[in-house]
Amino acid sequence: MATDNPYRDLPSVDSLLADERVRALSAEYSGDTVIALVREELDSRRAAIAKGGDAPPVNLIVDAIGDRARASLRTTLRPAINATGVIIHTNLGRAPLSEEALAAMTNVARGYSTLEYDLAVGARGTRHAHVEAQICRLTGAEAAIAVNNNAAAVLLALSALAAGREVVISRSQLVEIGGGFRIPDVMKQSGCRLAEVGTTNRTYLRDYEAAIGDETAALMRVHSSNFRVVGFTASVGLDELAALASKRGVGLIDDLGSGCLLDTTQFGLPKEPTPRESLAAGADVALFSGDKLLGGPQAGIVAGTRAAVDKLRRHPLARALRMDKASLAALAATLSHYLKGEAVDKIPVWRMISSPADEIAPRAHAWAYTTGGAVRDGRSLIGGGSLPEEGLPTKLLAISGTDGASVEALARRLRDHETPVIARIEDETLLLDPRTVHPDEDGIVVTALRAALADAR
Ligand SMILES: *Cc1c(COP(=O)(O)O)cnc(C)c1O
């Protein structure tokens, strides 16, 4: 039946649409989707022929159309279990939310809400009102605004406070945060000019002093959230920067990164700077993330003086960078936990940070009891660019490769589990940390491990 022109051997769109199995797809997919799937499959077959292939039998093409249909419905964004021990894992979605934050999201998303409606006057209100008072109370700020994420907060603050002018920053703080987000690029994007001072390891107050001129709009500090400069170093404290900024009549922008509202030393961690300290020292604005140590939804918070925050609010970018209603509701609920003094009990990030190793050990032993492997000491990491070197003592389940099964193969089988389980590999050993696994998910971890190990045998 094959002709010497393989393109002619391909079935037509109409004949495929008439095929019984293709027609059956209409039960689950719209007619337009089925036509598109058929065309896509034929296009890819033509491309294969162009590379020297033959036209495959019709039943293989029909199978492939079915595969395409299933692939198009498969959601790639789905829940996963974080057994890596990295608490704020950016690739795994950073901070899990509290029950109250989740409820707040569904509540405003299901129907209409007062997102931009002022009930007292029965007219248009502002979405920024929903979190401003809480942020002010928690940070001591006069005013506040929340945007899409902290990268957006940095862009907005620089655009509104310094566009067309100069911002003085230490060379040691011209950092890349991750995912290609580089402070110098953001400064360029915002339309302000960068005045770099000092060196990679040492910057003095006199360096800032010498750089301030008629064109200077502000000094900026960027918290070194994901690295440390150690050894022969010198940097200028925020107090000194604030005194200089005020003496010379320029602004002070402080990018804190994490946005920690609790004292981290109570959990055996080093001190993480807080927005309250930053504003008390004299920063005009403190910028921080909503989904790092704050433990809430993706957001970027700007807390600061009324004058500075008003400029941000009025800037056209504020509209482009605004938060959506569900995230705003979750942020408001998360902030409430701090105001009620229940953050450590209710916010998952803090619950994980504060859970002692002797609560984690029994879970690691219970996992090991059913799956084999050894329980050993290890460290959980804060992650998300917060407190980079520090860890919390923990207990890990450690599984070495068994005959014929490399730890990479085991890790892959865990990822292939219906609810993917993400582990970490160190020195050819698979490590799983109960600290970042919700206790309700222990059963899934054990099932996934047993299946992965059974497959390996
Ligand atoms: C994480 C971080 C950012 C970016 O915050 P996102 O909320 O991820 O956009 C900016 N600056 C610093 C110092 C950070 O640590």
Short mmCIF file of C-alpha atoms and ligand atoms in Angstrom, two decimals:
data_model
loop_
_atom_site.label_atom_id
_atom_site.label_comp_id
_atom_site.label_asym_id
_atom_site.label_seq_id
_atom_site.Cartn_x
_atom_site.Cartn_y
_atom_site.Cartn_z
CA MET A 1 0.00 0.00 0.00
CA ALA A 2 2.95 2.26 0.65
CA THR A 3 3.61 4.76 -2.13
CA ASP A 4 6.98 6.27 -2.95
CA ASN A 5 5.74 9.52 -1.45
CA PRO A 6 5.51 8.87 2.32
CA TYR A 7 3.58 12.13 2.86
CA ARG A 8 0.74 10.62 0.85
CA ASP A 9 0.74 7.58 3.12
CA LEU A 10 -0.28 9.77 6.06
CA PRO A 11 -4.03 9.66 6.82
CA SER A 12 -6.03 12.86 6.30
CA VAL A 13 -7.34 14.97 9.20
CA ASP A 14 -10.90 13.98 8.25
CA SER A 15 -10.18 10.27 8.18
CA LEU A 16 -8.52 10.49 11.58
CA LEU A 17 -11.46 12.47 12.99
CA ALA A 18 -13.75 9.72 11.72
CA ASP A 19 -11.73 7.02 13.50
CA GLU A 20 -13.72 5.47 16.32
CA ARG A 21 -10.99 5.91 18.94
CA VAL A 22 -10.39 9.53 17.99
CA ARG A 23 -14.14 10.17 18.09
CA ALA A 24 -14.20 8.72 21.60
CA LEU A 25 -11.90 11.51 22.73
CA SER A 26 -14.78 13.96 22.22
CA ALA A 27 -16.29 12.66 25.44
CA GLU A 28 -13.46 14.31 27.38
CA TYR A 29 -12.17 17.05 25.07
CA SER A 30 -13.80 19.82 23.06
CA GLY A 31 -14.09 19.35 19.29
CA ASP A 32 -11.54 22.11 18.69
CA THR A 33 -9.05 20.43 21.01
CA VAL A 34 -9.43 17.09 19.21
CA ILE A 35 -8.89 18.75 15.81
CA ALA A 36 -5.83 20.58 17.17
CA LEU A 37 -4.39 17.34 18.60
CA VAL A 38 -4.89 15.55 15.26
CA ARG A 39 -3.19 18.39 13.35
CA GLU A 40 -0.28 18.53 15.84
CA GLU A 41 0.29 14.79 15.50
CA LEU A 42 0.20 14.96 11.69
CA ASP A 43 2.60 17.95 11.75
CA SER A 44 5.06 16.02 13.84
CA ARG A 45 4.79 13.00 11.51
CA ARG A 46 5.44 15.24 8.48
CA ALA A 47 8.48 16.68 10.25
CA ALA A 48 9.73 13.13 10.89
CA ILE A 49 9.24 12.25 7.21
CA ALA A 50 11.16 15.39 6.22
CA LYS A 51 14.07 13.98 8.20
CA GLY A 52 13.93 10.76 6.20
CA GLY A 53 11.33 8.74 8.13
CA ASP A 54 8.37 6.76 6.85
CA ALA A 55 4.66 7.22 7.49
CA PRO A 56 3.73 4.95 10.41
CA PRO A 57 0.58 2.75 10.38
CA VAL A 58 -2.65 4.57 11.19
CA ASN A 59 -3.18 2.76 14.50
CA LEU A 60 0.15 4.09 15.80
CA ILE A 61 -0.90 7.61 14.84
CA VAL A 62 -4.21 7.15 16.65
CA ASP A 63 -2.34 5.88 19.76
CA ALA A 64 -0.09 8.93 19.61
CA ILE A 65 -3.10 11.25 19.43
CA GLY A 66 -4.48 9.61 22.59
CA ASP A 67 -1.11 10.10 24.32
CA ARG A 68 -1.09 13.75 23.27
CA ALA A 69 -4.58 14.21 24.69
CA ARG A 70 -3.62 12.71 28.06
CA ALA A 71 -0.42 14.73 28.21
CA SER A 72 -2.33 17.94 27.54
CA LEU A 73 -4.52 17.37 30.61
CA ARG A 74 -1.76 16.26 32.96
CA THR A 75 -1.06 19.02 35.44
CA THR A 76 2.61 19.61 35.95
CA LEU A 77 2.12 21.89 38.96
CA ARG A 78 1.09 19.51 41.71
CA PRO A 79 1.75 18.77 45.37
CA ALA A 80 5.09 17.21 46.30
CA ILE A 81 6.61 16.04 49.55
CA ASN A 82 9.74 17.89 50.59
CA ALA A 83 12.02 15.41 52.36
CA THR A 84 15.14 17.46 51.57
CA GLY A 85 15.24 19.18 54.95
CA VAL A 86 15.50 22.58 53.23
CA ILE A 87 12.64 24.50 54.87
CA ILE A 88 12.21 27.41 52.44
CA HIS A 89 12.84 25.45 49.25
CA THR A 90 12.37 27.89 46.36
CA ASN A 91 12.02 25.13 43.74
CA LEU A 92 9.39 23.37 45.86
CA GLY A 93 7.28 26.49 46.34
CA ARG A 94 8.89 28.11 49.41
CA ALA A 95 6.59 28.56 52.41
CA PRO A 96 3.65 26.19 52.95
CA LEU A 97 0.71 28.21 54.27
CA SER A 98 -1.15 28.00 57.57
CA GLU A 99 -4.66 26.51 57.64
CA GLU A 100 -6.04 29.98 58.34
CA ALA A 101 -4.21 31.48 55.36
CA LEU A 102 -5.58 28.71 53.11
CA ALA A 103 -9.11 29.26 54.37
CA ALA A 104 -8.77 33.00 53.80
CA MET A 105 -7.72 32.38 50.19
CA THR A 106 -10.67 30.14 49.36
CA ASN A 107 -13.03 32.49 51.14
CA VAL A 108 -12.24 35.47 48.94
CA ALA A 109 -11.69 33.44 45.76
CA ARG A 110 -15.01 31.56 45.80
CA GLY A 111 -17.19 34.63 45.47
CA TYR A 112 -16.96 38.39 45.40
CA SER A 113 -15.06 40.26 48.06
CA THR A 114 -14.28 43.72 49.41
CA LEU A 115 -10.98 43.74 47.49
CA GLU A 116 -11.31 47.37 46.39
CA TYR A 117 -14.59 48.28 48.03
CA ASP A 118 -14.90 50.49 51.07
CA LEU A 119 -17.96 49.27 52.99
CA ALA A 120 -18.11 52.38 55.17
CA VAL A 121 -18.69 54.72 52.23
CA GLY A 122 -20.16 52.21 49.78
CA ALA A 123 -17.67 53.12 47.08
CA ARG A 124 -14.29 52.31 45.64
CA GLY A 125 -11.59 51.52 48.19
CA THR A 126 -8.00 50.35 47.88
CA ARG A 127 -6.62 46.81 48.00
CA HIS A 128 -3.57 48.10 49.85
CA ALA A 129 -5.69 48.83 52.91
CA HIS A 130 -6.06 45.15 53.79
CA VAL A 131 -2.54 44.62 55.08
CA GLU A 132 -1.18 48.10 55.74
CA ALA A 133 -2.25 48.52 59.35
CA GLN A 134 -0.97 45.06 60.28
CA ILE A 135 2.41 45.60 58.65
CA CYS A 136 2.75 48.99 60.39
CA ARG A 137 1.94 47.44 63.77
CA LEU A 138 4.45 44.64 63.24
CA THR A 139 7.31 46.78 61.95
CA GLY A 140 6.76 50.21 63.47
CA ALA A 141 6.36 51.71 60.00
CA GLU A 142 4.17 54.76 59.26
CA ALA A 143 2.92 53.23 56.01
CA ALA A 144 3.22 50.06 53.96
CA ILE A 145 2.34 48.52 50.62
CA ALA A 146 2.54 44.91 49.43
CA VAL A 147 3.32 43.93 45.83
CA ASN A 148 3.83 40.73 43.84
CA ASN A 149 7.20 39.70 45.32
CA ASN A 150 10.31 41.26 46.80
CA ALA A 151 11.97 41.59 43.40
CA ALA A 152 8.98 43.76 42.45
CA ALA A 153 9.33 45.71 45.70
CA VAL A 154 12.98 46.48 44.88
CA LEU A 155 12.06 47.53 41.32
CA LEU A 156 9.19 49.72 42.53
CA ALA A 157 11.16 51.35 45.34
CA LEU A 158 14.10 52.20 43.08
CA SER A 159 11.79 53.45 40.29
CA ALA A 160 9.70 55.62 42.59
CA LEU A 161 12.46 56.98 44.79
CA ALA A 162 15.50 57.20 42.52
CA ALA A 163 14.70 57.02 38.76
CA GLY A 164 17.02 59.25 36.73
CA ARG A 165 19.32 59.74 39.71
CA GLU A 166 22.07 57.86 41.50
CA VAL A 167 21.90 55.16 44.15
CA VAL A 168 25.02 54.48 46.20
CA ILE A 169 25.67 50.84 47.05
CA SER A 170 28.64 48.83 48.31
CA ARG A 171 30.37 46.55 45.79
CA SER A 172 29.96 43.72 48.30
CA GLN A 173 26.17 44.03 47.92
CA LEU A 174 25.87 43.94 44.12
CA VAL A 175 24.60 40.42 44.43
CA GLU A 176 22.68 37.85 42.46
CA ILE A 177 19.80 36.58 44.55
CA GLY A 178 19.07 33.54 42.40
CA GLY A 179 17.20 32.73 39.22
CA GLY A 180 19.22 35.46 37.49
CA PHE A 181 17.86 38.26 39.72
CA ARG A 182 20.82 40.64 39.97
CA ILE A 183 20.71 43.87 41.93
CA PRO A 184 22.71 45.87 39.30
CA ASP A 185 20.29 44.76 36.55
CA VAL A 186 17.25 45.75 38.58
CA MET A 187 18.80 49.15 39.26
CA LYS A 188 19.32 49.66 35.54
CA GLN A 189 15.77 48.54 34.81
CA SER A 190 14.37 51.04 37.30
CA GLY A 191 16.13 53.87 35.50
CA CYS A 192 18.48 54.81 38.31
CA ARG A 193 22.26 54.91 38.06
CA LEU A 194 24.48 52.78 40.16
CA ALA A 195 27.26 54.40 42.16
CA GLU A 196 29.41 51.51 43.41
CA VAL A 197 31.60 52.14 46.40
CA GLY A 198 34.19 50.15 48.34
CA THR A 199 35.54 46.77 47.33
CA THR A 200 34.19 43.24 47.41
CA ASN A 201 35.41 42.66 50.96
CA ARG A 202 35.75 46.11 52.54
CA THR A 203 33.58 49.21 52.38
CA TYR A 204 33.88 52.15 54.81
CA LEU A 205 31.59 55.02 55.70
CA ARG A 206 34.03 57.43 54.03
CA ASP A 207 33.46 55.56 50.73
CA TYR A 208 29.75 56.36 50.89
CA GLU A 209 30.49 59.92 52.01
CA ALA A 210 32.75 60.56 49.05
CA ALA A 211 30.21 59.17 46.56
CA ILE A 212 27.29 61.38 47.60
CA GLY A 213 26.75 64.27 45.21
CA ASP A 214 24.01 66.41 43.65
CA GLU A 215 22.76 63.43 41.66
CA THR A 216 22.42 61.08 44.62
CA ALA A 217 18.87 60.03 45.43
CA ALA A 218 19.57 57.36 48.03
CA LEU A 219 21.92 54.92 49.70
CA MET A 220 20.97 51.28 49.44
CA ARG A 221 21.79 48.28 51.56
CA VAL A 222 21.16 44.74 50.35
CA HIS A 223 21.21 42.06 53.01
CA SER A 224 23.64 39.29 52.05
CA SER A 225 20.93 36.69 52.40
CA ASN A 226 22.37 33.79 50.44
CA PHE A 227 26.11 34.09 51.12
CA ARG A 228 28.64 35.32 53.67
CA VAL A 229 31.76 37.40 53.17
CA VAL A 230 34.26 36.15 55.71
CA GLY A 231 37.88 36.94 56.60
CA PHE A 232 39.34 40.42 56.01
CA THR A 233 36.08 42.32 55.76
CA ALA A 234 34.56 45.66 56.71
CA SER A 235 31.06 46.94 56.18
CA VAL A 236 29.02 49.88 57.39
CA GLY A 237 26.16 49.33 59.80
CA LEU A 238 22.67 50.56 58.98
CA ASP A 239 22.78 53.08 61.89
CA GLU A 240 25.81 54.79 60.38
CA LEU A 241 24.32 54.73 56.89
CA ALA A 242 21.12 56.27 58.22
CA ALA A 243 22.99 59.04 60.04
CA LEU A 244 24.94 59.83 56.86
CA ALA A 245 21.82 59.75 54.67
CA SER A 246 19.99 62.11 56.98
CA LYS A 247 22.98 64.50 57.29
CA ARG A 248 23.31 64.70 53.51
CA GLY A 249 19.57 64.76 52.78
CA VAL A 250 19.39 61.54 50.73
CA GLY A 251 17.18 58.48 51.14
CA LEU A 252 18.01 55.04 52.55
CA ILE A 253 16.59 51.87 51.01
CA ASP A 254 17.09 48.58 52.87
CA ASP A 255 16.49 45.31 51.02
CA LEU A 256 16.25 42.75 53.81
CA GLY A 257 15.36 39.76 51.67
CA SER A 258 13.70 37.47 54.13
CA GLY A 259 11.44 39.63 56.23
CA CYS A 260 11.89 37.94 59.54
CA LEU A 261 9.47 39.11 62.22
CA LEU A 262 10.67 36.84 65.04
CA ASP A 263 13.93 36.60 66.94
CA THR A 264 15.76 33.72 65.28
CA THR A 265 18.25 33.32 68.15
CA GLN A 266 15.56 31.68 70.30
CA PHE A 267 15.80 28.67 67.96
CA GLY A 268 19.58 28.41 68.13
CA LEU A 269 19.99 30.27 64.83
CA PRO A 270 22.11 33.38 64.25
CA LYS A 271 20.37 36.71 64.26
CA GLU A 272 18.45 37.63 61.10
CA PRO A 273 17.80 41.39 60.76
CA THR A 274 14.16 42.46 61.15
CA PRO A 275 12.23 45.22 59.35
CA ARG A 276 11.51 46.87 62.72
CA GLU A 277 15.23 47.26 63.44
CA SER A 278 15.84 48.52 59.95
CA LEU A 279 13.17 51.24 60.25
CA ALA A 280 14.20 52.14 63.80
CA ALA A 281 17.75 52.62 62.51
CA GLY A 282 16.42 55.16 60.03
CA ALA A 283 15.75 53.42 56.70
CA ASP A 284 13.08 55.20 54.63
CA VAL A 285 11.86 51.87 53.34
CA ALA A 286 12.52 48.25 54.35
CA LEU A 287 11.78 45.68 51.62
CA PHE A 288 11.15 41.99 52.27
CA SER A 289 9.56 38.81 50.89
CA GLY A 290 6.25 37.35 51.99
CA ASP A 291 7.20 33.72 51.41
CA LYS A 292 10.58 33.37 53.07
CA LEU A 293 10.85 33.56 56.88
CA LEU A 294 7.56 35.45 57.05
CA GLY A 295 5.96 32.12 56.10
CA GLY A 296 3.17 33.53 53.94
CA PRO A 297 2.25 33.73 50.25
CA GLN A 298 4.47 35.12 47.51
CA ALA A 299 4.60 38.87 48.16
CA GLY A 300 6.97 41.78 48.44
CA ILE A 301 6.39 44.12 51.34
CA VAL A 302 7.54 47.70 51.54
CA ALA A 303 7.33 49.22 55.02
CA GLY A 304 8.51 52.76 55.57
CA THR A 305 7.81 56.44 55.99
CA ARG A 306 4.48 57.84 54.80
CA ALA A 307 6.25 60.10 52.28
CA ALA A 308 8.26 57.29 50.69
CA VAL A 309 5.42 54.75 50.60
CA ASP A 310 3.06 57.35 49.05
CA LYS A 311 5.53 57.83 46.20
CA LEU A 312 5.53 54.05 45.59
CA ARG A 313 1.77 53.84 45.75
CA ARG A 314 1.35 56.60 43.14
CA HIS A 315 3.93 55.16 40.73
CA PRO A 316 2.43 53.52 37.59
CA LEU A 317 4.41 50.34 38.27
CA ALA A 318 2.43 49.83 41.50
CA ARG A 319 -0.53 48.79 39.36
CA ALA A 320 1.54 46.42 37.24
CA LEU A 321 3.12 44.80 40.28
CA ARG A 322 0.06 44.56 42.51
CA MET A 323 -0.93 41.42 44.41
CA ASP A 324 -3.99 39.35 43.59
CA LYS A 325 -6.89 38.94 46.01
CA ALA A 326 -6.13 35.36 47.08
CA SER A 327 -2.51 36.14 47.96
CA LEU A 328 -3.58 39.32 49.77
CA ALA A 329 -6.05 37.34 51.87
CA ALA A 330 -3.36 34.79 52.72
CA LEU A 331 -0.91 37.55 53.62
CA ALA A 332 -3.43 39.23 55.91
CA ALA A 333 -4.14 35.90 57.64
CA THR A 334 -0.42 35.18 58.04
CA LEU A 335 0.26 38.61 59.53
CA SER A 336 -2.60 38.02 62.00
CA HIS A 337 -0.71 35.04 63.43
CA TYR A 338 2.14 37.37 64.41
CA LEU A 339 -0.24 39.92 65.93
CA LYS A 340 -1.90 37.19 67.99
CA GLY A 341 1.45 35.82 69.14
CA GLU A 342 0.73 32.40 67.62
CA ALA A 343 3.18 32.49 64.70
CA VAL A 344 5.38 29.64 66.00
CA ASP A 345 2.37 27.34 66.47
CA LYS A 346 0.43 28.20 63.34
CA ILE A 347 2.90 29.12 60.60
CA PRO A 348 4.41 25.96 59.05
CA VAL A 349 7.85 27.51 58.45
CA TRP A 350 8.18 28.40 62.14
CA ARG A 351 6.68 25.10 63.26
CA MET A 352 9.39 23.31 61.29
CA ILE A 353 12.15 25.60 62.55
CA SER A 354 11.07 25.20 66.15
CA SER A 355 10.51 21.46 66.12
CA PRO A 356 13.24 19.92 68.31
CA ALA A 357 15.41 17.02 67.10
CA ASP A 358 13.85 14.74 69.73
CA GLU A 359 10.46 15.19 68.07
CA ILE A 360 11.97 14.39 64.72
CA ALA A 361 13.97 11.34 65.81
CA PRO A 362 10.98 9.04 66.51
CA ARG A 363 9.63 9.74 63.02
CA ALA A 364 12.98 8.97 61.37
CA HIS A 365 13.11 5.71 63.37
CA ALA A 366 9.54 4.85 62.39
CA TRP A 367 10.42 5.35 58.71
CA ALA A 368 13.55 3.22 59.11
CA TYR A 369 11.58 0.50 60.90
CA THR A 370 9.47 -0.21 57.81
CA THR A 371 11.92 0.67 55.06
CA GLY A 372 15.34 -0.26 56.39
CA GLY A 373 18.27 2.12 56.30
CA ALA A 374 19.94 3.88 59.19
CA VAL A 375 19.00 6.91 61.27
CA ARG A 376 21.81 9.40 61.57
CA ASP A 377 22.51 12.94 62.75
CA GLY A 378 22.33 15.69 60.17
CA ARG A 379 21.30 19.28 59.65
CA SER A 380 18.18 20.81 58.16
CA LEU A 381 18.70 24.06 56.26
CA ILE A 382 16.61 27.23 56.37
CA GLY A 383 16.97 27.81 52.59
CA GLY A 384 15.41 30.52 50.45
CA GLY A 385 18.57 32.54 50.83
CA SER A 386 17.97 32.92 54.56
CA LEU A 387 20.72 32.16 57.08
CA PRO A 388 22.84 30.41 54.44
CA GLU A 389 25.38 28.51 56.52
CA GLU A 390 23.27 27.68 59.46
CA GLY A 391 21.47 24.50 60.01
CA LEU A 392 19.27 22.98 62.64
CA PRO A 393 20.32 19.64 64.14
CA THR A 394 18.03 16.91 62.88
CA LYS A 395 17.74 13.15 62.39
CA LEU A 396 17.90 11.77 58.86
CA LEU A 397 16.90 8.47 57.37
CA ALA A 398 19.93 7.37 55.34
CA ILE A 399 19.66 4.70 52.64
CA SER A 400 22.68 3.50 50.72
CA GLY A 401 22.38 2.00 47.25
CA THR A 402 21.33 -1.65 47.34
CA ASP A 403 22.59 -4.30 44.91
CA GLY A 404 21.87 -3.13 41.45
CA ALA A 405 20.03 0.02 42.49
CA SER A 406 21.95 3.26 42.58
CA VAL A 407 20.75 5.95 44.96
CA GLU A 408 20.02 8.07 41.88
CA ALA A 409 17.62 5.37 40.68
CA LEU A 410 15.96 5.28 44.10
CA ALA A 411 15.63 9.08 44.13
CA ARG A 412 14.07 8.96 40.66
CA ARG A 413 11.55 6.30 41.74
CA LEU A 414 10.60 8.47 44.71
CA ARG A 415 10.04 11.40 42.34
CA ASP A 416 7.90 9.15 40.11
CA HIS A 417 5.60 8.29 43.02
CA GLU A 418 2.00 9.43 42.65
CA THR A 419 2.74 12.17 45.16
CA PRO A 420 6.38 12.88 44.32
CA VAL A 421 8.79 12.59 47.25
CA ILE A 422 11.91 14.73 46.90
CA ALA A 423 14.96 13.53 48.82
CA ARG A 424 18.58 14.66 48.88
CA ILE A 425 21.68 12.71 47.92
CA GLU A 426 25.02 13.14 49.68
CA ASP A 427 28.07 10.88 49.36
CA GLU A 428 26.10 8.23 47.45
CA THR A 429 23.52 8.09 50.20
CA LEU A 430 19.86 8.95 49.94
CA LEU A 431 18.88 11.23 52.84
CA LEU A 432 15.35 12.01 54.00
CA ASP A 433 14.63 14.60 56.69
CA PRO A 434 11.31 14.37 58.57
CA ARG A 435 11.55 18.04 59.62
CA THR A 436 10.17 19.32 56.30
CA VAL A 437 7.59 16.55 55.90
CA HIS A 438 4.18 17.19 57.41
CA PRO A 439 3.51 14.38 59.96
CA ASP A 440 0.27 13.60 58.07
CA GLU A 441 2.44 12.68 55.09
CA ASP A 442 4.66 10.16 56.88
CA GLY A 443 2.51 7.33 55.47
CA ILE A 444 3.08 8.50 51.89
CA VAL A 445 6.84 8.71 52.42
CA VAL A 446 6.95 5.15 53.78
CA THR A 447 4.76 3.80 50.95
CA ALA A 448 6.84 5.57 48.32
CA LEU A 449 10.10 4.30 49.86
CA ARG A 450 8.88 0.72 50.07
CA ALA A 451 7.72 0.79 46.45
CA ALA A 452 11.00 2.35 45.30
CA LEU A 453 13.06 -0.23 47.21
CA ALA A 454 10.88 -3.14 46.02
CA ASP A 455 11.29 -1.99 42.41
CA ALA A 456 15.02 -1.91 42.93
CA ARG A 457 15.16 -5.58 43.91
C1 LIG B 1 14.98 36.72 48.02
C2 LIG B 1 15.49 38.10 47.89
C3 LIG B 1 14.95 38.99 46.94
C4 LIG B 1 13.85 38.57 46.00
O1 LIG B 1 12.68 38.28 46.70
P1 LIG B 1 11.48 37.49 45.98
O2 LIG B 1 10.36 37.57 46.95
O3 LIG B 1 11.98 36.11 45.73
O4 LIG B 1 11.18 38.21 44.72
C5 LIG B 1 15.46 40.26 46.87
N1 LIG B 1 16.46 40.66 47.68
C6 LIG B 1 17.01 39.83 48.60
C7 LIG B 1 18.14 40.34 49.47
C8 LIG B 1 16.55 38.52 48.74
O5 LIG B 1 17.10 37.70 49.65
#
